[in-house]
Amino acid sequence: MTSVVVVGTQWGDEGKGKITDFLSANAEVIARYQGGDNAGHTIVIDGKKFKLHLIPSGIFFPEKISVIGNGMVVNPKSLVKELTYLHEEGVTTDNLRISDRAHVILPYHIELDRLQEEAKGDNKIGTTIKGIGPAYMDKAARVGIRIADLLDKDIFRERLERNLVEKNRLFEKLYDSTPISIDDIFEEYYEYGQQIKQYVTDTSVILNDALDNGKRVLFEGAQGVMLDIDQGTYPFVTSSNPVAGGVTIGSGVGPSKIDKVVGVCKAYTSRVGDGPFPTELFDEVGDRIREVGHEYGTTTGRPRRVGWFDSVVMRHSRRVSGITNLSLNSIDVLSGLDTVKICVAYDLDGQRIDYYPASLEQLKRCKPIYEELPGWSEDITGVRNLEDLPENARNYVRRVSELVGVRISTFSVGPGREQTNILESVWS
């Protein structure tokens, strides 16, 4: 039995999809355990880009099982659209399994997401307006509709009617908005359920049976640790737990069955939306990194905020997610810079701290303390092992590992599969 969890260690967009795709080659089951279609991952296969939001990266391996776990919130409309997209590209989805316990995102969740964000005014948290938060709210309030309910016509209608009474009261009385009719939702979404019915099962049985039978299982996280609702920059976070601990809740696999946690990060930092970002760059260096790194959101298309590598953030992620191995991506983006910087600590009101404060007010006052390293000018996109990197790039990689306190198992110098280089296998 070997199980590996892949988590983002920053604010998402670290390249988890690529690393998951890379590690999937040696896995037999690949599962997602949290989030929804609010996060996108891009996989490049033979030079062709595939952008997915719900379906695990392992779908491109027809001999492997891909699982949408119970901890996810699923928009059936988006899922059917994604399945159609894959079919049109010649990708089979017979290997997909969807948890019957996963919760469903419905149009009223998306509308509520939009209205709540608008009502916040200048205090917007930067939601993707995908209905993720409201769906998790319903789950916690025990009024959510699950995939199992969606497949039963009578139960689906009954629960939909019940929920619309409350939601429409909110829309009309609190937000002065138009109510949603059950006729606008019921038949359309029931039909979506029928289109995905063939994939629906108790995925916890599949995952545990696989592990008990000695198979290799890969768990794929969405977003990143710094967007975790408990451990991230609250309230500028997602509504689920991307940390490795979220696997046990979101997949139905016990903690004793988790072996390794791979933390994925970029050689710099990026963030979409609002919230604290101590190392953010507002100068031409930041603009250069954004353009060279193509830093635009997969889901939103919004320009990402970019900044230097923050080892304070990374140590926080290592601690709360139990990271055992590091995957360092996008080293090539820093090529051509005379100097590269790493944040090693913060200055908070004249005091040096090496932890990430929970208080947003304190974070606003935190100033990054940088260590400067000489840059490199060489094109490294063709490098296939660590020793072939220019000395300065090699020193940068080693310094990142030292500051984070985790050994690097893979590093990448471009978006392609062939540009991901193994230093140490996590499948052991």
Short mmCIF file of C-alpha atoms in Angstrom, two decimals:
data_model
loop_
_atom_site.label_atom_id
_atom_site.label_comp_id
_atom_site.label_asym_id
_atom_site.label_seq_id
_atom_site.Cartn_x
_atom_site.Cartn_y
_atom_site.Cartn_z
CA MET A 1 0.00 0.00 0.00
CA THR A 2 1.31 3.43 -1.00
CA SER A 3 -0.67 6.65 -0.95
CA VAL A 4 0.59 10.09 -1.90
CA VAL A 5 -1.19 13.40 -1.40
CA VAL A 6 -0.41 16.37 -3.67
CA VAL A 7 -1.14 19.75 -2.09
CA GLY A 8 -0.50 23.32 -3.14
CA THR A 9 1.64 25.14 -0.62
CA GLN A 10 0.90 28.72 -1.65
CA TRP A 11 -2.34 30.38 -2.85
CA GLY A 12 -3.09 27.92 -5.62
CA ASP A 13 -1.86 27.88 -9.23
CA GLU A 14 1.41 26.21 -8.20
CA GLY A 15 1.28 23.60 -10.95
CA LYS A 16 -0.44 20.83 -9.01
CA GLY A 17 -2.19 19.56 -12.13
CA LYS A 18 1.09 19.02 -13.91
CA ILE A 19 2.71 17.30 -10.94
CA THR A 20 -0.36 15.15 -10.36
CA ASP A 21 -0.34 14.22 -14.04
CA PHE A 22 3.37 13.40 -13.76
CA LEU A 23 2.95 11.28 -10.61
CA SER A 24 -0.14 9.63 -12.06
CA ALA A 25 2.08 7.61 -14.38
CA ASN A 26 2.94 5.36 -11.42
CA ALA A 27 -0.43 5.49 -9.64
CA GLU A 28 -3.38 3.20 -10.19
CA VAL A 29 -6.08 5.39 -8.68
CA ILE A 30 -6.21 9.22 -8.69
CA ALA A 31 -8.71 11.06 -6.49
CA ARG A 32 -9.80 14.62 -5.74
CA TYR A 33 -11.05 15.26 -2.21
CA GLN A 34 -12.21 18.90 -1.92
CA GLY A 35 -13.30 22.00 -3.79
CA GLY A 36 -15.26 22.26 -7.00
CA ASP A 37 -14.95 23.96 -10.36
CA ASN A 38 -13.59 27.13 -8.73
CA ALA A 39 -10.04 25.96 -9.37
CA GLY A 40 -8.61 24.96 -12.70
CA HIS A 41 -5.64 22.81 -13.54
CA THR A 42 -3.83 22.74 -16.86
CA ILE A 43 -2.17 19.61 -18.20
CA VAL A 44 0.08 19.63 -21.27
CA ILE A 45 0.25 16.36 -23.21
CA ASP A 46 2.36 16.18 -26.38
CA GLY A 47 2.27 19.96 -26.61
CA LYS A 48 -1.53 20.14 -26.32
CA LYS A 49 -3.10 21.95 -23.36
CA PHE A 50 -6.08 20.51 -21.51
CA LYS A 51 -7.87 22.64 -18.92
CA LEU A 52 -9.95 20.86 -16.31
CA HIS A 53 -11.88 22.17 -13.31
CA LEU A 54 -13.63 19.16 -11.77
CA ILE A 55 -12.32 15.94 -13.23
CA PRO A 56 -9.02 14.64 -11.79
CA SER A 57 -5.86 14.83 -13.89
CA GLY A 58 -5.68 11.04 -13.98
CA ILE A 59 -8.52 10.91 -16.51
CA PHE A 60 -5.92 10.97 -19.29
CA PHE A 61 -4.76 7.48 -18.23
CA PRO A 62 -7.62 5.18 -19.33
CA GLU A 63 -6.25 2.23 -17.36
CA LYS A 64 -6.41 4.16 -14.07
CA ILE A 65 -9.44 5.03 -11.95
CA SER A 66 -10.18 8.75 -11.46
CA VAL A 67 -12.29 9.67 -8.45
CA ILE A 68 -14.38 12.72 -7.55
CA GLY A 69 -14.55 12.29 -3.78
CA ASN A 70 -17.31 12.97 -1.28
CA GLY A 71 -15.61 16.16 -0.04
CA MET A 72 -16.13 17.91 -3.37
CA VAL A 73 -19.05 20.12 -4.36
CA VAL A 74 -20.10 19.34 -7.91
CA ASN A 75 -21.91 21.54 -10.39
CA PRO A 76 -23.59 18.92 -12.62
CA LYS A 77 -23.86 21.38 -15.51
CA SER A 78 -20.12 22.09 -15.39
CA LEU A 79 -19.33 18.39 -15.04
CA VAL A 80 -21.38 17.42 -18.10
CA LYS A 81 -19.73 20.25 -20.04
CA GLU A 82 -16.29 18.99 -19.02
CA LEU A 83 -17.16 15.41 -19.95
CA THR A 84 -18.36 16.59 -23.36
CA TYR A 85 -15.14 18.57 -23.87
CA LEU A 86 -13.03 15.49 -23.10
CA HIS A 87 -15.10 13.28 -25.39
CA GLU A 88 -14.73 15.78 -28.23
CA GLU A 89 -10.96 15.68 -27.70
CA GLY A 90 -10.99 11.90 -27.95
CA VAL A 91 -10.43 11.26 -24.24
CA THR A 92 -12.36 8.36 -22.73
CA THR A 93 -14.06 8.88 -19.36
CA ASP A 94 -15.02 5.29 -18.64
CA ASN A 95 -12.49 5.34 -15.80
CA LEU A 96 -14.30 8.13 -13.88
CA ARG A 97 -16.02 7.47 -10.54
CA ILE A 98 -18.14 10.05 -8.68
CA SER A 99 -19.00 9.81 -5.00
CA ASP A 100 -22.71 9.49 -4.28
CA ARG A 101 -22.02 11.53 -1.12
CA ALA A 102 -20.58 14.58 -2.90
CA HIS A 103 -22.78 17.68 -2.65
CA VAL A 104 -24.39 19.39 -5.62
CA ILE A 105 -24.02 23.03 -6.66
CA LEU A 106 -27.28 24.45 -8.01
CA PRO A 107 -28.14 27.79 -9.67
CA TYR A 108 -29.31 29.31 -6.39
CA HIS A 109 -25.85 28.72 -4.90
CA ILE A 110 -24.24 30.66 -7.74
CA GLU A 111 -26.78 33.49 -7.48
CA LEU A 112 -26.31 33.70 -3.71
CA ASP A 113 -22.54 33.75 -4.20
CA ARG A 114 -22.88 36.71 -6.57
CA LEU A 115 -25.26 38.64 -4.34
CA GLN A 116 -23.19 38.10 -1.21
CA GLU A 117 -20.02 39.24 -2.96
CA GLU A 118 -21.72 42.37 -4.32
CA ALA A 119 -23.08 43.19 -0.87
CA LYS A 120 -19.56 43.20 0.57
CA GLY A 121 -18.65 46.27 -1.48
CA ASP A 122 -15.02 47.21 -0.90
CA ASN A 123 -14.59 44.17 1.37
CA LYS A 124 -14.95 41.59 -1.40
CA ILE A 125 -13.00 38.38 -0.84
CA GLY A 126 -12.50 37.64 -4.54
CA THR A 127 -14.81 34.65 -4.94
CA THR A 128 -15.00 33.06 -8.38
CA ILE A 129 -18.84 33.21 -8.22
CA LYS A 130 -19.07 29.45 -8.78
CA GLY A 131 -21.39 28.80 -5.82
CA ILE A 132 -18.74 26.92 -3.85
CA GLY A 133 -19.16 28.76 -0.54
CA PRO A 134 -22.98 28.65 -0.47
CA ALA A 135 -22.92 24.93 -1.36
CA TYR A 136 -20.58 24.20 1.56
CA MET A 137 -22.82 26.41 3.76
CA ASP A 138 -25.80 24.20 2.90
CA LYS A 139 -23.72 21.11 3.59
CA ALA A 140 -22.80 22.38 7.06
CA ALA A 141 -26.42 23.44 7.69
CA ARG A 142 -27.53 19.91 6.72
CA VAL A 143 -29.82 21.08 3.93
CA GLY A 144 -27.49 20.26 1.04
CA ILE A 145 -28.47 18.07 -1.89
CA ARG A 146 -26.09 15.22 -2.63
CA ILE A 147 -25.40 13.33 -5.84
CA ALA A 148 -27.41 10.41 -4.45
CA ASP A 149 -30.39 12.76 -4.04
CA LEU A 150 -29.97 14.18 -7.54
CA LEU A 151 -30.42 10.71 -9.04
CA ASP A 152 -33.75 10.09 -7.24
CA LYS A 153 -36.39 12.20 -9.01
CA ASP A 154 -38.86 12.38 -6.12
CA ILE A 155 -36.27 13.12 -3.45
CA PHE A 156 -34.54 15.68 -5.64
CA ARG A 157 -37.79 17.57 -6.26
CA GLU A 158 -38.81 17.44 -2.60
CA ARG A 159 -35.47 18.81 -1.36
CA LEU A 160 -35.23 21.36 -4.13
CA GLU A 161 -38.68 22.73 -3.26
CA ARG A 162 -37.75 22.93 0.41
CA ASN A 163 -34.50 24.78 -0.27
CA LEU A 164 -36.03 27.21 -2.75
CA VAL A 165 -38.51 28.44 -0.14
CA GLU A 166 -35.61 29.61 2.02
CA LYS A 167 -33.38 30.81 -0.82
CA ASN A 168 -36.14 32.83 -2.48
CA ARG A 169 -36.96 34.48 0.81
CA LEU A 170 -33.32 35.59 0.95
CA PHE A 171 -33.31 36.76 -2.65
CA GLU A 172 -36.51 38.79 -2.30
CA LYS A 173 -36.33 40.17 1.24
CA LEU A 174 -32.61 40.63 1.84
CA TYR A 175 -31.20 41.23 -1.63
CA ASP A 176 -34.26 42.59 -3.47
CA SER A 177 -33.55 40.10 -6.24
CA THR A 178 -35.66 37.90 -8.51
CA PRO A 179 -36.73 34.52 -7.05
CA ILE A 180 -35.84 31.26 -8.78
CA SER A 181 -38.61 28.94 -9.94
CA ILE A 182 -38.31 25.20 -9.45
CA ASP A 183 -39.25 24.84 -13.12
CA ASP A 184 -36.07 26.73 -14.01
CA ILE A 185 -33.94 24.04 -12.35
CA PHE A 186 -35.62 20.72 -11.81
CA GLU A 187 -35.83 19.03 -15.22
CA GLU A 188 -32.51 20.42 -16.45
CA TYR A 189 -30.52 19.31 -13.42
CA TYR A 190 -32.28 15.98 -13.06
CA GLU A 191 -31.25 15.28 -16.66
CA TYR A 192 -27.64 16.20 -15.82
CA GLY A 193 -27.84 13.64 -13.04
CA GLN A 194 -28.98 10.98 -15.48
CA GLN A 195 -26.05 11.81 -17.77
CA ILE A 196 -23.53 11.19 -14.98
CA LYS A 197 -25.39 8.31 -13.31
CA GLN A 198 -23.14 5.67 -14.86
CA TYR A 199 -20.14 7.07 -12.96
CA VAL A 200 -21.76 7.35 -9.51
CA THR A 201 -20.81 4.95 -6.71
CA ASP A 202 -19.51 4.76 -3.13
CA THR A 203 -15.97 5.91 -3.88
CA SER A 204 -14.73 5.30 -0.33
CA VAL A 205 -15.09 1.58 -1.03
CA ILE A 206 -13.07 1.89 -4.25
CA LEU A 207 -10.29 3.85 -2.53
CA ASN A 208 -10.00 1.66 0.54
CA ASP A 209 -10.17 -1.55 -1.47
CA ALA A 210 -7.40 -0.25 -3.71
CA LEU A 211 -5.15 0.56 -0.75
CA ASP A 212 -5.94 -2.71 1.01
CA ASN A 213 -4.96 -4.55 -2.17
CA GLY A 214 -1.58 -2.83 -2.36
CA LYS A 215 -2.41 -0.41 -5.16
CA ARG A 216 -0.89 3.05 -5.46
CA VAL A 217 -3.37 5.85 -4.81
CA LEU A 218 -2.73 9.52 -5.55
CA PHE A 219 -4.85 12.22 -3.90
CA GLU A 220 -5.05 15.51 -5.79
CA GLY A 221 -5.75 18.71 -3.87
CA ALA A 222 -7.16 21.92 -5.35
CA GLN A 223 -6.28 25.51 -4.43
CA GLY A 224 -3.51 25.64 -1.80
CA VAL A 225 -2.78 25.55 1.91
CA MET A 226 -2.91 29.35 2.16
CA LEU A 227 -6.50 29.18 0.88
CA ASP A 228 -7.52 26.55 3.44
CA ILE A 229 -10.52 27.69 5.47
CA ASP A 230 -8.77 26.85 8.75
CA GLN A 231 -5.08 27.39 7.99
CA GLY A 232 -5.18 30.03 5.25
CA THR A 233 -5.50 33.82 5.14
CA TYR A 234 -9.06 33.85 6.48
CA PRO A 235 -11.49 35.19 5.31
CA PHE A 236 -9.68 35.42 1.95
CA VAL A 237 -9.84 31.65 1.58
CA THR A 238 -11.85 28.90 -0.04
CA SER A 239 -14.64 27.06 1.80
CA SER A 240 -12.94 23.69 2.14
CA ASN A 241 -9.70 22.13 3.41
CA PRO A 242 -6.98 21.77 0.75
CA VAL A 243 -4.49 20.72 3.45
CA ALA A 244 -3.49 17.06 3.43
CA GLY A 245 -5.75 16.44 6.43
CA GLY A 246 -8.70 17.19 4.16
CA VAL A 247 -8.05 13.89 2.40
CA THR A 248 -9.43 11.79 5.23
CA ILE A 249 -12.68 13.77 5.40
CA GLY A 250 -13.07 14.31 1.68
CA SER A 251 -12.30 10.80 0.47
CA GLY A 252 -13.37 8.43 3.22
CA VAL A 253 -9.83 7.09 3.69
CA GLY A 254 -8.48 7.01 7.24
CA PRO A 255 -5.35 8.97 8.26
CA SER A 256 -3.38 5.80 8.93
CA LYS A 257 -3.46 5.08 5.20
CA ILE A 258 -1.70 8.28 4.12
CA ASP A 259 2.01 7.75 3.45
CA LYS A 260 3.51 10.85 1.83
CA VAL A 261 2.55 14.46 1.21
CA VAL A 262 4.06 16.28 -1.76
CA GLY A 263 3.93 20.05 -1.43
CA VAL A 264 3.87 21.82 -4.79
CA CYS A 265 5.21 25.35 -5.09
CA LYS A 266 6.54 27.75 -7.67
CA ALA A 267 9.99 29.32 -7.51
CA TYR A 268 8.13 32.57 -6.88
CA THR A 269 4.66 33.28 -5.48
CA SER A 270 1.33 34.18 -7.08
CA ARG A 271 -2.18 34.89 -5.93
CA VAL A 272 -5.56 35.57 -7.57
CA GLY A 273 -8.01 37.89 -5.86
CA ASP A 274 -7.80 39.90 -2.67
CA GLY A 275 -6.06 39.11 0.60
CA PRO A 276 -2.64 39.44 2.26
CA PHE A 277 0.45 38.92 0.12
CA PRO A 278 3.60 40.15 1.93
CA THR A 279 6.08 39.61 -0.93
CA GLU A 280 3.90 41.05 -3.71
CA LEU A 281 5.75 42.94 -6.44
CA PHE A 282 4.39 46.11 -8.03
CA ASP A 283 7.35 46.94 -10.25
CA GLU A 284 8.72 45.90 -13.63
CA VAL A 285 10.15 42.70 -12.12
CA GLY A 286 6.64 41.69 -11.11
CA ASP A 287 5.32 42.52 -14.57
CA ARG A 288 8.08 40.46 -16.15
CA ILE A 289 7.39 37.42 -13.96
CA ARG A 290 3.67 37.68 -14.72
CA GLU A 291 4.21 37.75 -18.47
CA VAL A 292 6.95 35.13 -18.67
CA GLY A 293 5.05 32.85 -16.29
CA HIS A 294 1.70 33.42 -18.06
CA GLU A 295 0.16 34.27 -14.71
CA TYR A 296 -3.51 34.49 -15.55
CA GLY A 297 -6.15 32.44 -13.75
CA THR A 298 -7.30 29.18 -15.39
CA THR A 299 -10.84 29.69 -14.09
CA THR A 300 -11.22 33.47 -14.07
CA GLY A 301 -8.67 34.68 -16.62
CA ARG A 302 -7.73 37.38 -14.13
CA PRO A 303 -4.10 38.54 -13.96
CA ARG A 304 -2.47 36.95 -10.95
CA ARG A 305 -0.63 38.99 -8.38
CA VAL A 306 3.01 37.91 -8.25
CA GLY A 307 5.85 38.19 -5.76
CA TRP A 308 9.08 36.67 -4.51
CA PHE A 309 9.29 33.21 -2.96
CA ASP A 310 8.11 33.37 0.66
CA SER A 311 9.70 30.77 2.93
CA VAL A 312 7.55 31.94 5.87
CA VAL A 313 4.46 30.88 3.95
CA MET A 314 6.15 27.65 2.95
CA ARG A 315 7.15 26.70 6.49
CA HIS A 316 3.58 27.32 7.61
CA SER A 317 2.34 25.04 4.83
CA ARG A 318 4.90 22.38 5.70
CA ARG A 319 3.83 22.38 9.33
CA VAL A 320 0.04 22.31 8.95
CA SER A 321 -0.01 19.87 6.04
CA GLY A 322 2.77 17.49 7.12
CA ILE A 323 4.69 17.91 3.89
CA THR A 324 7.33 15.23 3.34
CA ASN A 325 8.52 16.15 -0.17
CA LEU A 326 8.68 19.33 -2.21
CA SER A 327 8.03 19.83 -5.91
CA LEU A 328 9.53 23.11 -7.12
CA ASN A 329 8.02 24.44 -10.35
CA SER A 330 8.64 27.28 -12.82
CA ILE A 331 12.32 27.82 -12.05
CA ASP A 332 12.73 28.84 -15.69
CA VAL A 333 10.53 31.91 -15.17
CA LEU A 334 13.27 33.50 -13.05
CA SER A 335 15.91 33.15 -15.78
CA GLY A 336 17.27 36.49 -16.93
CA LEU A 337 17.00 38.28 -13.58
CA ASP A 338 20.24 39.72 -12.23
CA THR A 339 19.15 39.11 -8.64
CA VAL A 340 16.53 36.81 -7.14
CA LYS A 341 15.11 37.22 -3.67
CA ILE A 342 13.72 34.88 -1.05
CA CYS A 343 11.71 36.11 1.92
CA VAL A 344 13.26 34.50 5.02
CA ALA A 345 11.25 36.28 7.75
CA TYR A 346 8.98 39.27 8.39
CA ASP A 347 9.51 42.54 10.18
CA LEU A 348 6.45 43.19 12.35
CA ASP A 349 6.62 46.56 14.08
CA GLY A 350 10.40 46.35 14.29
CA GLN A 351 10.46 42.75 15.51
CA ARG A 352 11.70 39.89 13.33
CA ILE A 353 9.22 37.00 13.17
CA ASP A 354 9.43 33.72 11.28
CA TYR A 355 5.78 32.67 11.56
CA TYR A 356 2.70 33.63 9.55
CA PRO A 357 0.32 35.73 11.70
CA ALA A 358 -3.38 34.89 11.83
CA SER A 359 -4.32 38.56 12.26
CA LEU A 360 -4.98 40.43 9.02
CA GLU A 361 -4.07 43.67 10.74
CA GLN A 362 -0.67 42.28 11.71
CA LEU A 363 -0.14 40.93 8.20
CA LYS A 364 -0.73 44.39 6.76
CA ARG A 365 2.16 45.64 8.89
CA CYS A 366 4.50 42.77 8.01
CA LYS A 367 7.43 43.73 5.82
CA PRO A 368 9.37 40.94 4.11
CA ILE A 369 12.99 40.41 5.10
CA TYR A 370 14.84 39.25 2.00
CA GLU A 371 17.91 37.21 1.28
CA GLU A 372 19.32 38.11 -2.13
CA LEU A 373 20.95 35.57 -4.41
CA PRO A 374 22.67 36.09 -7.77
CA GLY A 375 20.46 35.29 -10.73
CA TRP A 376 21.22 33.42 -13.95
CA SER A 377 20.79 34.30 -17.60
CA GLU A 378 20.88 30.86 -19.22
CA ASP A 379 17.88 29.19 -20.87
CA ILE A 380 17.22 26.21 -18.59
CA THR A 381 14.07 24.84 -20.24
CA GLY A 382 16.01 21.87 -21.62
CA VAL A 383 17.70 20.89 -18.35
CA ARG A 384 17.01 17.30 -17.31
CA ASN A 385 18.91 16.94 -14.03
CA LEU A 386 19.92 19.16 -11.14
CA GLU A 387 23.63 19.19 -11.93
CA ASP A 388 22.95 20.62 -15.40
CA LEU A 389 21.37 23.75 -13.95
CA PRO A 390 23.58 26.86 -13.91
CA GLU A 391 25.37 27.14 -10.58
CA ASN A 392 23.27 30.09 -9.42
CA ALA A 393 20.01 28.33 -10.28
CA ARG A 394 21.23 25.21 -8.51
CA ASN A 395 22.10 27.25 -5.42
CA TYR A 396 18.65 28.82 -5.50
CA VAL A 397 16.96 25.41 -5.52
CA ARG A 398 19.09 24.18 -2.63
CA ARG A 399 18.46 27.34 -0.62
CA VAL A 400 14.71 26.95 -1.04
CA SER A 401 14.95 23.40 0.30
CA GLU A 402 17.05 24.54 3.27
CA LEU A 403 14.71 27.38 4.23
CA VAL A 404 11.55 25.31 3.93
CA GLY A 405 13.10 22.34 5.68
CA VAL A 406 11.89 19.76 3.17
CA ARG A 407 13.84 17.84 0.54
CA ILE A 408 12.96 18.48 -3.08
CA SER A 409 11.80 15.38 -4.93
CA THR A 410 11.04 17.00 -8.30
CA PHE A 411 11.80 20.28 -10.03
CA SER A 412 10.46 21.61 -13.31
CA VAL A 413 11.80 24.03 -15.90
CA GLY A 414 8.69 24.39 -18.05
CA PRO A 415 5.05 23.31 -18.42
CA GLY A 416 5.64 20.02 -20.27
CA ARG A 417 5.75 16.54 -18.76
CA GLU A 418 9.27 16.10 -20.13
CA GLN A 419 10.38 19.25 -18.28
CA THR A 420 9.67 17.74 -14.87
CA ASN A 421 12.76 16.17 -13.34
CA ILE A 422 12.91 13.55 -10.60
CA LEU A 423 15.43 13.82 -7.78
CA GLU A 424 13.75 11.27 -5.55
CA SER A 425 10.78 8.99 -6.17
CA VAL A 426 7.82 9.38 -3.80
CA TRP A 427 6.52 5.95 -4.76
CA SER A 428 8.34 3.68 -2.37
#
